[in-house]
Amino acid sequence: MAEFTMELSDEQKEVRDWLHGFAADVIRPAAAEWDEREETPWPVIQEAAKVGIYSLDFYAQQYFDPTGLGIPMAMEELFWGDAGIALSIVGTGLAAVGVLANGTEEQIGTWIPQMYGDANDVKVAAFCSSEPDAGSDVASLRTRAVYDEAKDEWVLNGTKTWATNGGIANVHVVVAVVDPDLGSKGHASFIVPPSTPGLSQGQKFKKHGIRASHTAEVVLDDVRVPGSCLLGGKEKLDARLARAREKAEKGGERVKNAAMATFEASRPAVGAMAVGTARAAYEVALEYAQTREQFGRPIIDNQGVAFQLADMRTSIDAARLLVWRASWMAINGKPFTAAEGSMSKLFASETAKKVTAQAIQILGGNGYTREYPVERMHRDSAIYTIFEGTSEIQRLVIARTLAGMPIR
C-alpha cells in the first residue's frame, strides 16, 4: 500500500508537465472555436492520439498509479485546458472502463482497440446508461435486453440519454435490464458493434456548457447483438443473477449499498475535472487583477478583489486535497466510511461554480464577454454539480452514510 503524500514523484511531475503543455499549446487555443461550433473536435483528439494521450495505455498507466493520483492529476490538467475538449478526449474512457471491468479477455482485446482507432483514424466510444426517466435512480432503468436462445442473440429496446459520443461512436456500451425484479442488480452491459441495425442517434443536445463534447440520445429499436457481446458472458451473468436473488432474499438493502459503493469510487475523477476548471478561471482572474488598473493602481490592491482571490485559491486547494484523499483511499481499498468520494465531488463541483462566477465578477464587463475565457469556464462548470450524481445526491449519500442509513 502506497503511503499518502502530497509530494508528487519526479515521474508524476514529468507527466503533469507534459499534460499541461498539451493543454496549453493544443487544447486551450482551440477552445473558443469548438465551443462556438458545438462539434466534436476531431483534429484535437487526433493530436492527442499522436502524442499518446488519447489511448487506453495512457489511462491504464494513470489508473494503476499506486498513489491513486495519476487520474486526478491528468484530469485536472486536461480540464484546465478546456472542459468541453477534455471531455471529448476522456469520454471514450467511460466505455473502455466498462469493458475492462466486466468483459472477458477476448472482449477486451476485440473491442477496446476499436473504441480508440489509431492516430490516423481516431474513433470514439459511448457509454450509455442514463435514461429519460432514470438518471440518479439507476434502479429505474427501462431499456430491456431479452435473450433469443434459438439464435444466441440479445435483443435490446429502449432509449438512452445524456450519452457522451452517443450516436457518433464506433462502439456503444449499453446498460440494460435483464431481470426487472432485481433492480440495479438485474442489469447487464452489452457491446453494440459498429453499424448495428436498429441503433440510431436521437436528439443531439444543445448545451449550456461543455459544448465541444457531443451529447445525445441513443435509440435502440430491436437491436440484435450476438451472445458474445454480453460483457462477461452468459454463464457469468446467470451465476451473478442467481447470487443476487439469493442475497436479495436475505437482505436486499445490503446488496443495494454495495452497488452504491462502486459508484462512490468514481466520483473523485469528476472532482478533479472541476478543480482544473476552477484553477483555470482563478489564474485568469489573478493575472487580470494584477494588470488591470483603476484609479491609478492595479485592482488587486483593492481589498475586495484581493480577498476574493484569497478565498478562490483556498477553496481550490481544499477541493484538490479532498480529491487526492478520496483517490488515494480508493486505489488502496480504504472504505469510504464517511462518503469521502461524494465529499470530494460535491465540494470540488460547488467550488468550480463559485470560483468561475467570482472570476467573471473580477473581470467585470470583460468577464461577461466571450473575448475572455472565464465566461465559457463558468458555463462549463455548471455540469459538475449535475453529472455523476447531482450535488443534492452527493449530500444525500453523505448524510445517509454518516447516519448509518441505507443509500437508495
Coordinates of N, CA, C and O in Angstrom, one line a residue, residues 8 19 35 38 69 72 80 86 99 112 115-116 120 170 217 228 244 249 311 313 340 348 354 378 404 406:
L8 N 4.4 15.0 -5.2 CA 4.5 14.2 -6.4 C 5.9 13.7 -6.7 O 6.9 14.4 -6.4
L19 N 1.3 16.9 -19.8 CA -0.1 17.2 -20.0 C -0.4 18.6 -20.0 O -1.2 19.1 -20.8
D35 N -16.1 25.5 -29.0 CA -17.3 25.9 -28.1 C -18.3 26.5 -29.0 O -19.5 26.2 -28.9
E38 N -19.9 23.9 -31.5 CA -20.6 22.9 -30.8 C -20.5 21.5 -31.6 O -21.5 20.8 -31.8
L69 N -3.0 9.1 -7.6 CA -3.1 10.4 -8.0 C -2.9 10.6 -9.5 O -3.0 11.7 -10.1
P72 N -6.6 11.8 -11.2 CA -6.9 13.1 -10.8 C -6.0 14.2 -11.3 O -6.4 15.3 -11.8
W80 N -8.1 21.9 -17.2 CA -7.5 23.2 -17.1 C -7.5 23.8 -18.5 O -7.7 25.0 -18.7
A86 N -11.6 18.5 -23.3 CA -11.1 17.5 -22.5 C -12.1 16.3 -22.3 O -11.7 15.2 -22.4
V99 N -15.9 -2.0 -20.3 CA -15.4 -3.3 -20.8 C -14.4 -3.9 -20.0 O -14.4 -5.1 -19.7
I112 N -11.9 -2.8 -27.3 CA -11.2 -1.6 -26.9 C -10.4 -1.0 -28.0 O -10.4 0.3 -28.2
M115 N -12.5 1.1 -30.1 CA -13.0 2.3 -29.5 C -12.1 3.5 -29.8 O -12.6 4.6 -30.0
Y116 N -10.8 3.3 -29.8 CA -9.9 4.3 -30.0 C -9.4 4.5 -31.4 O -9.0 5.7 -31.8
N120 N -4.2 7.9 -37.1 CA -4.6 8.3 -38.5 C -6.1 8.2 -38.7 O -6.6 8.8 -39.6
N170 N -18.1 4.7 -32.5 CA -17.8 3.4 -33.3 C -18.4 2.2 -32.5 O -18.9 1.3 -33.1
E217 N -29.1 11.5 -27.4 CA -29.9 10.3 -27.1 C -29.4 9.2 -28.0 O -29.0 9.5 -29.1
S228 N -22.0 -13.2 -27.8 CA -20.7 -12.8 -27.4 C -20.5 -11.4 -27.0 O -19.5 -11.0 -26.5
A244 N -27.5 -12.8 -6.8 CA -28.2 -11.6 -6.4 C -29.6 -11.9 -5.9 O -30.1 -11.3 -4.9
E249 N -33.0 -12.0 -1.1 CA -33.9 -12.7 -0.2 C -33.5 -12.6 1.3 O -34.3 -12.4 2.2
D311 N -9.9 33.7 -1.2 CA -10.9 32.7 -1.0 C -10.9 31.7 -2.1 O -11.1 30.5 -1.9
R313 N -8.5 30.8 -4.2 CA -7.3 29.9 -4.1 C -7.4 28.9 -2.9 O -7.1 27.7 -3.1
E340 N -16.4 9.7 1.5 CA -15.3 10.7 1.1 C -15.3 10.9 -0.4 O -14.9 12.0 -0.9
A348 N -15.7 20.0 -4.7 CA -15.0 20.5 -5.9 C -16.0 21.1 -7.0 O -15.7 22.1 -7.6
K354 N -18.6 28.4 -8.0 CA -18.4 29.7 -7.3 C -17.2 30.4 -7.8 O -17.2 31.6 -8.0
H378 N -17.3 29.4 -16.8 CA -18.4 29.5 -15.9 C -19.6 28.6 -16.4 O -20.2 27.8 -15.7
G404 N -25.6 6.2 9.1 CA -25.7 4.7 9.1 C -26.9 4.2 8.4 O -27.4 3.1 8.7
P406 N -29.5 3.3 5.1 CA -29.3 2.7 3.7 C -29.3 3.8 2.7 O -30.1 4.7 2.8

